Amino acid sequence: MSYDPNCNNENCNANRAEYPLTDLLITGTEINYLFICPTKLWYFAKGITMEQENEWVDLGRFLHEQRYANEEKEVLVGSIKIDFIRRGDVIEVHEVKLSKSMEKAHEMQALYYLYYLKKLGIKARAVLHYPKLNETKEVTLDGREGEIEKAIKEVERIKSLPAPPKPVKLKKCLKCAYYELCWV
Amino acid sequence: MRKRSLTLLSDGTLFRRENTLYFENELGRRPLAVEGIYDIYVYGHVTITSQALHFLAQKGIAVHFFNHYGHYDGSFYPRESLNSGDLVIRQAEHYLDGEKRLRLARLFVRGSALNMERNLKRWKVNDGFSEELRELLEKLEGARKITEVMNVEARIREAYYSRWDGHLPEGFKIVKRTRRPPENEMNALISFLNSRLYATIVSELYNTQLVPTVSYLHEPGERRFSLALDLSEIFKPIVADRLATRLVTKRMLSKGHFREELKGVLLTKEGMKKVLSEYEKELSKSVRHPELKKNVTKKRLIRLEAYKLIKHLIGVKEYEPLVAWF
């Protein structure tokens, strides 16, 4: 069964009984943040966002808008929003990133999308783009479902905490939009 | 690009043509880089088109209006784009719980008082203020009602004004704090700066998830954005009072910068211009922040105060009001 994002028809919706996935309500960004910083994840999930002020975020947005202007972008599927997709024999999920410094987080985010789509019965593969480095990296799910399930549980645990986890000061904090909030 | 505040002192029209904002008056038409504008302060007689307002709303730029006398009239406060239901509930919780509200109200007064003390020490006119303050702060800790907190605050302020005068040159003494209308030059200057500071704080709050109408020392929503009034207690001594003092002791302002009207003593246009330009300079000065271990502007300190409040509300860290170390 394939998923048609353009379908607004009731019957069509009835055909995909598993959509939306009520047990998967977290976003790709949340999975990403889990591997960057649990404190940031908590604040972000509670709506205390700082991204609007971060120049790195702006730069990423700009790159995404300009570099892949002709792609089918910001594809919303339930609770996930994919940078852009390409349709072929299998659906290709594309994520655009600035640098490789958070590679693990990027990979897990892409894996989560693949996991999510698989639950919907959609076969897909993922490509991470690093246009500034002129590099791409392919990510496949095979056999890594357990890793993703563990991450999902951890995101849910952190989101349910009454207060954010204590931050840990690392080098990456200096570039983070939450720096002042965490350390003031 | 660092976004900056835009102040419109002259008369003219603010409008949008395509994706550019323009300010036009008899001197010509000036395009304004909208991406570089943080907020706008309007003192002149300015006509704003609805198209300009749509554009400003889209860019999340607040516009603050001041009347002919330089008093705050109101703000164009674009639809909130930063929402956190969780934080709103915590804000309300800290208001509804009497103990929690009192704690915050006391902290605002305490911070304000310690900043006044800091000023008097800088000006070398402390003259027994610190001793008096210790007693009043003890009373503050014992205050069981918001009205009691307010009373202590008024007594601290009175003690502060009487000494502050000792540092001011002849002709620029406060004598007695008078508001509507300000009865002499120094009162006019303080009121003008306080209005401007209040609007600055409103802008900062707009850029956070805090709801500006839920406050603790002042009654929520009682006229205007009362949370900005709470926070302004902390910043009045170290921003407005210091700047007012500097402007008159360094003779940057003279009697000629003021005029007398039925509405009391007021700054002239030239006076406002001078004060506003010094205000902008003052807020863009930076100081080394001991916790963050980096330089932050004085304006940024307001935002940091909002962050500290957020952390208090969600139970991360007890709010500690800013006490100037500079």
Short mmCIF file of C-alpha atoms in Angstrom, two decimals:
data_model
loop_
_atom_site.label_atom_id
_atom_site.label_comp_id
_atom_site.label_asym_id
_atom_site.label_seq_id
_atom_site.Cartn_x
_atom_site.Cartn_y
_atom_site.Cartn_z
CA MET A 1 0.00 0.00 0.00
CA SER A 2 1.46 3.32 -0.92
CA TYR A 3 0.98 6.68 0.68
CA ASP A 4 -0.26 9.56 -1.41
CA PRO A 5 0.44 12.88 0.31
CA ASN A 6 -1.95 14.67 -2.03
CA CYS A 7 -4.92 12.57 -1.18
CA ASN A 8 -7.62 14.37 0.76
CA ASN A 9 -10.30 11.85 0.02
CA GLU A 10 -12.04 10.14 2.93
CA ASN A 11 -11.90 6.70 1.33
CA CYS A 12 -8.30 7.07 0.56
CA ASN A 13 -7.67 7.92 4.21
CA ALA A 14 -9.64 4.88 5.27
CA ASN A 15 -7.31 2.74 3.20
CA ARG A 16 -4.34 3.73 5.23
CA ALA A 17 -5.54 2.69 8.60
CA GLU A 18 -2.13 3.10 10.17
CA TYR A 19 -1.98 6.79 9.35
CA PRO A 20 -1.40 8.89 11.31
CA LEU A 21 0.81 6.80 13.51
CA THR A 22 -0.62 7.63 16.89
CA ASP A 23 2.25 5.95 18.67
CA LEU A 24 4.82 8.02 16.77
CA LEU A 25 4.15 11.62 17.56
CA ILE A 26 7.67 12.93 17.77
CA THR A 27 9.44 14.91 15.09
CA GLY A 28 12.68 14.33 13.28
CA THR A 29 14.16 17.40 14.94
CA GLU A 30 13.49 15.86 18.33
CA ILE A 31 15.38 12.71 17.39
CA ASN A 32 18.17 14.90 16.05
CA TYR A 33 18.32 16.96 19.27
CA LEU A 34 18.45 13.84 21.41
CA PHE A 35 21.87 13.15 19.96
CA ILE A 36 22.98 16.76 20.27
CA CYS A 37 21.78 17.66 23.74
CA PRO A 38 18.91 16.34 25.91
CA THR A 39 18.54 19.75 27.60
CA LYS A 40 17.95 21.41 24.26
CA LEU A 41 15.51 18.65 23.36
CA TRP A 42 13.46 19.32 26.51
CA TYR A 43 13.27 23.08 25.99
CA PHE A 44 12.46 22.67 22.31
CA ALA A 45 9.73 20.14 23.00
CA LYS A 46 8.13 22.50 25.54
CA GLY A 47 7.97 25.30 22.98
CA ILE A 48 10.82 27.24 24.55
CA THR A 49 12.59 27.60 21.24
CA MET A 50 15.64 29.69 20.48
CA GLU A 51 16.20 28.73 16.86
CA GLN A 52 14.71 31.97 15.54
CA GLU A 53 17.77 33.84 16.76
CA ASN A 54 20.53 31.56 15.66
CA GLU A 55 22.55 32.56 12.64
CA TRP A 56 23.48 28.95 11.97
CA VAL A 57 19.84 28.04 11.72
CA ASP A 58 19.34 30.93 9.28
CA LEU A 59 22.27 29.74 7.24
CA GLY A 60 20.85 26.22 7.10
CA ARG A 61 17.47 27.54 6.01
CA PHE A 62 19.08 29.65 3.33
CA LEU A 63 21.12 26.73 2.03
CA HIS A 64 18.04 24.55 1.92
CA GLU A 65 16.00 27.18 0.07
CA GLN A 66 18.61 28.15 -2.47
CA ARG A 67 20.50 24.98 -3.19
CA TYR A 68 17.55 22.66 -3.76
CA ALA A 69 15.11 25.16 -5.19
CA ASN A 70 13.58 22.75 -7.68
CA GLU A 71 12.96 19.80 -5.43
CA GLU A 72 9.71 18.72 -3.83
CA LYS A 73 10.37 20.28 -0.46
CA GLU A 74 9.24 20.19 3.14
CA VAL A 75 7.17 17.11 2.68
CA LEU A 76 4.89 16.58 5.65
CA VAL A 77 3.97 13.04 6.61
CA GLY A 78 2.17 12.83 9.94
CA SER A 79 4.57 14.20 12.52
CA ILE A 80 7.65 14.27 10.33
CA LYS A 81 8.71 16.91 7.84
CA ILE A 82 11.27 15.84 5.28
CA ASP A 83 13.61 18.40 3.70
CA PHE A 84 12.85 17.08 0.24
CA ILE A 85 11.96 13.84 -1.49
CA ARG A 86 12.60 12.34 -4.89
CA ARG A 87 10.31 9.71 -6.32
CA GLY A 88 11.78 6.76 -8.18
CA ASP A 89 11.53 3.01 -7.79
CA VAL A 90 11.73 3.73 -4.11
CA ILE A 91 11.08 7.04 -2.39
CA GLU A 92 14.25 8.95 -1.60
CA VAL A 93 14.34 10.99 1.57
CA HIS A 94 16.81 13.87 1.47
CA GLU A 95 18.12 15.86 4.42
CA VAL A 96 20.30 18.93 3.96
CA LYS A 97 22.88 19.73 6.60
CA LEU A 98 25.55 22.36 7.01
CA SER A 99 28.47 20.50 8.44
CA LYS A 100 29.37 17.03 9.58
CA SER A 101 29.97 17.98 13.19
CA MET A 102 26.67 16.42 14.27
CA GLU A 103 26.80 13.48 11.92
CA LYS A 104 25.38 10.95 14.35
CA ALA A 105 22.35 13.19 14.98
CA HIS A 106 21.77 13.63 11.24
CA GLU A 107 21.99 9.93 10.65
CA MET A 108 19.53 9.10 13.41
CA GLN A 109 17.10 11.72 12.13
CA ALA A 110 17.22 10.18 8.64
CA LEU A 111 16.87 6.70 10.11
CA TYR A 112 13.81 7.82 12.02
CA TYR A 113 12.21 9.01 8.78
CA LEU A 114 12.92 5.64 7.18
CA TYR A 115 11.52 3.86 10.21
CA TYR A 116 8.42 6.06 10.17
CA LEU A 117 7.83 5.47 6.46
CA LYS A 118 8.39 1.75 6.84
CA LYS A 119 5.62 1.68 9.45
CA LEU A 120 3.38 3.22 6.81
CA GLY A 121 4.42 0.51 4.41
CA ILE A 122 6.60 2.78 2.34
CA LYS A 123 9.96 1.57 1.19
CA ALA A 124 12.46 4.38 1.16
CA ARG A 125 16.11 5.22 1.33
CA ALA A 126 17.75 8.30 2.73
CA VAL A 127 20.48 10.63 1.54
CA LEU A 128 22.20 13.22 3.69
CA HIS A 129 23.47 16.25 1.79
CA TYR A 130 26.36 18.42 2.84
CA PRO A 131 26.37 20.97 0.03
CA LYS A 132 29.06 23.09 1.63
CA LEU A 133 31.38 20.08 1.67
CA ASN A 134 30.06 18.81 -1.64
CA GLU A 135 29.40 15.43 -0.05
CA THR A 136 26.46 13.11 0.28
CA LYS A 137 25.96 10.10 2.48
CA GLU A 138 23.48 7.32 2.10
CA VAL A 139 21.68 5.91 5.11
CA THR A 140 19.78 2.65 5.21
CA LEU A 141 17.60 1.25 7.89
CA ASP A 142 18.39 -2.43 7.54
CA GLY A 143 18.67 -3.98 10.93
CA ARG A 144 18.81 -0.70 12.82
CA GLU A 145 15.17 -0.58 13.92
CA GLY A 146 16.21 -1.40 17.47
CA GLU A 147 18.47 1.64 17.64
CA ILE A 148 15.64 3.91 16.52
CA GLU A 149 13.12 2.37 18.89
CA LYS A 150 15.53 2.98 21.74
CA ALA A 151 15.95 6.59 20.66
CA ILE A 152 12.19 7.12 20.43
CA LYS A 153 11.74 5.81 23.97
CA GLU A 154 14.48 8.10 25.20
CA VAL A 155 12.93 11.17 23.53
CA GLU A 156 9.61 10.34 25.15
CA ARG A 157 11.25 9.89 28.53
CA ILE A 158 13.02 13.24 28.34
CA LYS A 159 9.91 15.04 27.16
CA SER A 160 7.97 13.71 30.12
CA LEU A 161 10.45 15.04 32.68
CA PRO A 162 9.05 17.90 34.81
CA ALA A 163 12.22 19.95 34.30
CA PRO A 164 14.99 19.85 31.70
CA PRO A 165 17.97 17.53 32.23
CA LYS A 166 20.97 19.32 33.70
CA PRO A 167 23.09 20.69 30.86
CA VAL A 168 26.66 19.63 30.34
CA LYS A 169 29.04 22.31 29.14
CA LEU A 170 30.82 21.23 25.99
CA LYS A 171 32.57 22.95 23.14
CA LYS A 172 29.47 22.80 20.98
CA CYS A 173 27.55 24.89 23.54
CA LEU A 174 29.28 28.01 22.24
CA LYS A 175 27.48 27.82 18.91
CA CYS A 176 24.15 26.79 20.35
CA ALA A 177 21.18 29.15 20.40
CA TYR A 178 20.35 27.86 23.90
CA TYR A 179 23.75 28.81 25.32
CA GLU A 180 22.54 31.84 27.24
CA LEU A 181 19.40 30.15 28.49
CA CYS A 182 21.40 27.22 29.85
CA TRP A 183 24.24 29.07 31.45
CA VAL A 184 22.88 32.41 32.66
CA MET B 1 23.82 40.80 10.88
CA ARG B 2 23.04 42.32 14.26
CA LYS B 3 19.52 43.74 14.23
CA ARG B 4 19.12 47.30 15.44
CA SER B 5 16.44 49.51 16.86
CA LEU B 6 15.08 52.21 14.60
CA THR B 7 13.98 55.51 16.11
CA LEU B 8 11.79 57.89 14.09
CA LEU B 9 11.98 61.35 15.57
CA SER B 10 11.00 63.30 12.49
CA ASP B 11 7.62 63.44 10.82
CA GLY B 12 6.92 61.38 7.74
CA THR B 13 5.34 58.30 6.26
CA LEU B 14 6.33 54.69 6.72
CA PHE B 15 5.18 52.51 3.87
CA ARG B 16 5.94 49.35 1.98
CA ARG B 17 6.60 49.06 -1.71
CA GLU B 18 7.20 45.54 -2.92
CA ASN B 19 9.47 43.98 -0.33
CA THR B 20 11.06 47.14 0.92
CA LEU B 21 10.11 49.40 3.76
CA TYR B 22 10.51 53.13 3.15
CA PHE B 23 10.47 56.20 5.32
CA GLU B 24 9.61 59.33 3.40
CA ASN B 25 9.49 62.97 4.39
CA GLU B 26 10.38 66.33 2.88
CA LEU B 27 14.07 65.35 2.99
CA GLY B 28 13.44 62.45 0.67
CA ARG B 29 12.68 58.76 0.57
CA ARG B 30 14.88 56.42 2.55
CA PRO B 31 14.74 52.63 2.09
CA LEU B 32 15.07 50.66 5.31
CA ALA B 33 16.65 47.22 5.45
CA VAL B 34 13.86 45.34 7.15
CA GLU B 35 15.99 42.31 8.00
CA GLY B 36 18.23 44.57 10.04
CA ILE B 37 15.46 46.10 12.14
CA TYR B 38 14.84 44.73 15.60
CA ASP B 39 12.07 47.11 16.63
CA ILE B 40 10.84 50.65 15.91
CA TYR B 41 10.30 53.61 18.24
CA VAL B 42 8.08 56.37 16.86
CA TYR B 43 8.33 59.86 18.37
CA GLY B 44 7.50 61.97 15.33
CA HIS B 45 4.17 62.40 13.62
CA VAL B 46 4.36 59.32 11.47
CA THR B 47 1.77 57.91 9.11
CA ILE B 48 2.03 54.15 8.76
CA THR B 49 0.23 52.29 6.02
CA SER B 50 -1.50 49.03 6.75
CA GLN B 51 0.77 47.41 4.17
CA ALA B 52 3.77 48.48 6.21
CA LEU B 53 2.15 47.01 9.32
CA HIS B 54 1.46 43.72 7.54
CA PHE B 55 5.08 43.60 6.54
CA LEU B 56 6.32 44.42 10.04
CA ALA B 57 4.03 41.79 11.54
CA GLN B 58 5.36 39.22 9.12
CA LYS B 59 8.90 40.06 10.18
CA GLY B 60 7.99 40.09 13.87
CA ILE B 61 8.94 43.72 14.40
CA ALA B 62 7.19 45.56 17.25
CA VAL B 63 6.49 49.29 16.87
CA HIS B 64 6.28 51.51 19.96
CA PHE B 65 4.53 54.87 19.88
CA PHE B 66 5.25 57.87 22.04
CA ASN B 67 3.14 61.01 22.16
CA HIS B 68 4.06 64.61 21.69
CA TYR B 69 5.36 64.74 25.26
CA GLY B 70 7.53 61.67 24.81
CA HIS B 71 5.27 59.52 26.96
CA TYR B 72 4.53 55.97 25.96
CA ASP B 73 1.24 55.55 24.13
CA GLY B 74 1.22 51.94 23.08
CA SER B 75 2.74 49.32 20.85
CA PHE B 76 1.96 47.54 17.66
CA TYR B 77 2.67 44.11 19.06
CA PRO B 78 2.56 41.59 16.22
CA ARG B 79 0.83 38.28 16.74
CA GLU B 80 2.88 36.10 19.04
CA SER B 81 4.91 33.58 17.13
CA LEU B 82 6.69 32.13 20.11
CA ASN B 83 4.29 30.11 22.19
CA SER B 84 4.86 27.67 24.95
CA GLY B 85 1.67 26.46 26.58
CA ASP B 86 3.77 24.88 29.27
CA LEU B 87 5.41 28.16 30.19
CA VAL B 88 2.12 30.11 30.19
CA ILE B 89 0.75 27.67 32.72
CA ARG B 90 3.82 28.02 34.91
CA GLN B 91 3.54 31.79 34.71
CA ALA B 92 -0.08 31.64 35.84
CA GLU B 93 0.77 29.13 38.56
CA HIS B 94 3.34 31.51 40.01
CA TYR B 95 0.75 34.24 40.07
CA LEU B 96 -2.07 32.21 41.56
CA ASP B 97 0.05 30.67 44.29
CA GLY B 98 0.32 33.53 46.80
CA GLU B 99 3.66 32.37 48.18
CA LYS B 100 5.21 32.02 44.75
CA ARG B 101 3.95 35.40 43.66
CA LEU B 102 5.27 37.08 46.82
CA ARG B 103 8.65 35.50 46.34
CA LEU B 104 8.99 36.93 42.84
CA ALA B 105 7.61 40.34 43.83
CA ARG B 106 10.14 40.55 46.65
CA LEU B 107 12.97 39.56 44.32
CA PHE B 108 12.12 42.35 41.89
CA VAL B 109 12.10 44.92 44.69
CA ARG B 110 15.27 43.52 46.20
CA GLY B 111 17.11 43.67 42.87
CA SER B 112 15.90 47.17 42.26
CA ALA B 113 17.03 48.30 45.72
CA LEU B 114 20.48 46.75 45.41
CA ASN B 115 20.95 48.52 42.10
CA MET B 116 19.97 51.82 43.73
CA GLU B 117 22.52 51.14 46.43
CA ARG B 118 25.12 50.44 43.78
CA ASN B 119 24.37 53.79 42.13
CA LEU B 120 24.65 55.76 45.35
CA LYS B 121 28.02 54.14 46.06
CA ARG B 122 29.22 55.04 42.57
CA TRP B 123 28.09 58.59 43.06
CA LYS B 124 29.61 58.63 46.56
CA VAL B 125 26.39 59.82 48.17
CA ASN B 126 25.50 56.65 50.04
CA ASP B 127 25.25 58.57 53.32
CA GLY B 128 23.65 55.95 55.53
CA PHE B 129 21.49 54.50 52.75
CA SER B 130 23.00 51.02 53.07
CA GLU B 131 22.15 50.85 56.77
CA GLU B 132 18.62 52.03 56.15
CA LEU B 133 18.33 49.59 53.29
CA ARG B 134 19.31 46.59 55.45
CA GLU B 135 16.40 47.35 57.73
CA LEU B 136 13.99 47.86 54.88
CA LEU B 137 15.11 44.64 53.19
CA GLU B 138 14.36 42.81 56.42
CA LYS B 139 10.88 44.27 56.38
CA LEU B 140 10.63 43.17 52.77
CA GLU B 141 11.38 39.57 53.71
CA GLY B 142 8.63 39.74 56.31
CA ALA B 143 6.06 41.22 53.92
CA ARG B 144 3.04 38.94 53.68
CA LYS B 145 1.07 40.88 51.09
CA ILE B 146 1.85 42.50 47.79
CA THR B 147 0.69 45.86 49.18
CA GLU B 148 3.28 45.53 51.95
CA VAL B 149 5.94 44.78 49.37
CA MET B 150 4.84 47.90 47.47
CA ASN B 151 5.04 49.97 50.64
CA VAL B 152 8.58 48.88 51.38
CA GLU B 153 9.47 49.64 47.77
CA ALA B 154 8.11 53.16 48.08
CA ARG B 155 10.14 53.75 51.26
CA ILE B 156 13.33 52.50 49.62
CA ARG B 157 12.74 54.74 46.65
CA GLU B 158 12.17 57.77 48.85
CA ALA B 159 15.41 57.14 50.71
CA TYR B 160 17.19 56.78 47.37
CA TYR B 161 15.88 59.97 45.79
CA SER B 162 16.81 62.12 48.75
CA ARG B 163 20.46 61.04 48.41
CA TRP B 164 20.60 61.01 44.65
CA ASP B 165 19.96 64.76 44.68
CA GLY B 166 23.27 65.19 46.49
CA HIS B 167 25.07 64.17 43.33
CA LEU B 168 23.07 66.32 40.91
CA PRO B 169 24.07 69.84 39.84
CA GLU B 170 22.02 72.88 40.81
CA GLY B 171 19.01 73.32 38.60
CA PHE B 172 18.76 69.57 38.02
CA LYS B 173 17.71 68.37 41.45
CA ILE B 174 14.77 66.01 41.69
CA VAL B 175 13.54 67.45 45.03
CA LYS B 176 10.37 65.44 44.79
CA ARG B 177 9.55 62.80 42.23
CA THR B 178 6.59 64.03 40.20
CA ARG B 179 5.07 62.24 37.27
CA ARG B 180 2.01 63.41 35.39
CA PRO B 181 3.08 66.15 34.91
CA PRO B 182 6.80 66.17 35.72
CA GLU B 183 7.33 69.43 37.57
CA ASN B 184 10.98 70.04 36.78
CA GLU B 185 13.75 69.08 34.35
CA MET B 186 15.09 66.07 36.18
CA ASN B 187 11.63 64.61 36.67
CA ALA B 188 10.93 65.12 32.99
CA LEU B 189 14.16 63.41 32.03
CA ILE B 190 13.60 60.44 34.33
CA SER B 191 10.04 59.97 33.07
CA PHE B 192 11.15 60.16 29.46
CA LEU B 193 13.88 57.58 29.96
CA ASN B 194 11.62 55.28 31.95
CA SER B 195 9.08 55.28 29.11
CA ARG B 196 11.75 54.41 26.61
CA LEU B 197 13.15 51.69 28.84
CA TYR B 198 9.71 50.21 29.38
CA ALA B 199 9.22 49.93 25.60
CA THR B 200 12.64 48.31 25.22
CA ILE B 201 11.63 45.68 27.75
CA VAL B 202 8.33 45.09 25.94
CA SER B 203 10.34 44.37 22.79
CA GLU B 204 12.60 41.95 24.62
CA LEU B 205 9.63 40.11 26.08
CA TYR B 206 8.09 39.87 22.62
CA ASN B 207 11.14 37.88 21.60
CA THR B 208 10.68 35.32 24.36
CA GLN B 209 7.90 32.88 25.20
CA LEU B 210 6.91 34.86 28.30
CA VAL B 211 3.41 36.31 28.30
CA PRO B 212 3.90 40.05 28.95
CA THR B 213 0.61 40.58 30.79
CA VAL B 214 1.17 38.07 33.61
CA SER B 215 3.17 39.79 36.31
CA TYR B 216 3.99 39.49 39.98
CA LEU B 217 4.86 42.79 41.61
CA HIS B 218 2.39 44.75 39.53
CA GLU B 219 -1.15 43.49 39.00
CA PRO B 220 -1.40 41.49 35.77
CA GLY B 221 -2.72 43.41 32.83
CA GLU B 222 -3.31 46.48 34.98
CA ARG B 223 -2.69 48.89 32.10
CA ARG B 224 -0.20 47.72 29.52
CA PHE B 225 2.29 44.89 29.71
CA SER B 226 2.78 44.60 33.42
CA LEU B 227 5.57 42.03 33.29
CA ALA B 228 7.66 44.72 31.59
CA LEU B 229 6.88 46.96 34.57
CA ASP B 230 8.15 44.25 36.92
CA LEU B 231 11.40 43.89 35.01
CA SER B 232 11.84 47.63 34.63
CA GLU B 233 12.25 47.88 38.42
CA ILE B 234 15.57 46.09 38.02
CA PHE B 235 16.75 48.19 35.09
CA LYS B 236 15.54 51.68 35.97
CA PRO B 237 18.38 52.43 38.38
CA ILE B 238 21.16 51.04 36.23
CA VAL B 239 19.96 52.27 32.86
CA ALA B 240 17.63 55.27 33.20
CA ASP B 241 18.93 56.80 36.44
CA ARG B 242 22.57 56.45 35.53
CA LEU B 243 22.06 57.90 32.08
CA ALA B 244 19.95 60.79 33.40
CA THR B 245 22.68 61.58 35.90
CA ARG B 246 25.42 61.44 33.32
CA LEU B 247 23.53 63.67 30.90
CA VAL B 248 23.24 66.48 33.43
CA THR B 249 26.49 66.17 35.35
CA LYS B 250 28.48 66.09 32.11
CA ARG B 251 26.46 69.05 30.87
CA MET B 252 25.27 67.22 27.79
CA LEU B 253 21.83 68.62 28.54
CA SER B 254 21.13 72.22 29.48
CA LYS B 255 18.02 74.08 30.53
CA GLY B 256 17.59 74.93 26.86
CA HIS B 257 16.79 71.31 26.14
CA PHE B 258 13.62 71.62 28.18
CA ARG B 259 10.46 73.64 27.78
CA GLU B 260 7.63 74.47 30.10
CA GLU B 261 4.07 73.76 29.16
CA LEU B 262 0.72 73.39 30.81
CA LYS B 263 1.53 69.71 30.97
CA GLY B 264 4.63 70.39 33.02
CA VAL B 265 8.29 70.48 32.04
CA LEU B 266 9.16 68.58 28.91
CA LEU B 267 12.14 67.81 26.73
CA THR B 268 12.38 69.74 23.48
CA LYS B 269 12.82 67.88 20.20
CA GLU B 270 16.56 68.62 20.35
CA GLY B 271 16.62 67.38 23.93
CA MET B 272 14.85 64.14 22.98
CA LYS B 273 17.26 63.61 20.13
CA LYS B 274 20.25 63.96 22.42
CA VAL B 275 18.77 61.71 25.10
CA LEU B 276 17.73 59.01 22.64
CA SER B 277 21.07 58.89 20.94
CA GLU B 278 22.83 58.56 24.29
CA TYR B 279 20.32 55.91 25.32
CA GLU B 280 21.07 53.83 22.23
CA LYS B 281 24.78 54.17 22.88
CA GLU B 282 24.36 53.18 26.49
CA LEU B 283 22.39 50.03 25.70
CA SER B 284 24.89 48.92 23.07
CA LYS B 285 27.82 49.11 25.47
CA SER B 286 28.96 45.73 26.56
CA VAL B 287 30.10 44.32 29.84
CA ARG B 288 31.81 41.07 30.65
CA HIS B 289 29.28 38.58 31.94
CA PRO B 290 30.80 36.51 34.74
CA GLU B 291 28.54 33.48 34.28
CA LEU B 292 28.47 33.40 30.50
CA LYS B 293 32.14 34.30 30.26
CA LYS B 294 31.58 36.54 27.30
CA ASN B 295 30.72 40.15 26.56
CA VAL B 296 27.06 41.03 26.43
CA THR B 297 25.43 44.37 25.69
CA LYS B 298 23.42 46.10 28.37
CA LYS B 299 20.37 45.56 26.21
CA ARG B 300 21.06 41.85 26.16
CA LEU B 301 21.06 41.87 29.94
CA ILE B 302 17.32 42.52 29.74
CA ARG B 303 16.83 39.40 27.65
CA LEU B 304 19.00 37.41 30.02
CA GLU B 305 16.78 38.57 32.87
CA ALA B 306 13.82 37.14 30.96
CA TYR B 307 15.67 33.84 30.55
CA LYS B 308 16.41 33.74 34.27
CA LEU B 309 12.74 34.28 34.93
CA ILE B 310 11.84 31.43 32.57
CA LYS B 311 14.23 29.16 34.43
CA HIS B 312 12.68 30.15 37.74
CA LEU B 313 9.18 29.47 36.44
CA ILE B 314 9.98 26.01 35.12
CA GLY B 315 11.87 25.15 38.27
CA VAL B 316 15.41 24.98 36.95
CA LYS B 317 17.01 27.73 39.00
CA GLU B 318 15.75 30.25 41.51
CA TYR B 319 15.57 33.74 40.01
CA GLU B 320 18.32 36.02 41.16
CA PRO B 321 17.79 39.59 40.05
CA LEU B 322 20.59 41.29 38.22
CA VAL B 323 22.70 43.40 40.55
CA ALA B 324 25.07 45.56 38.54
CA TRP B 325 28.70 44.58 38.96
CA PHE B 326 29.72 47.25 36.47
#
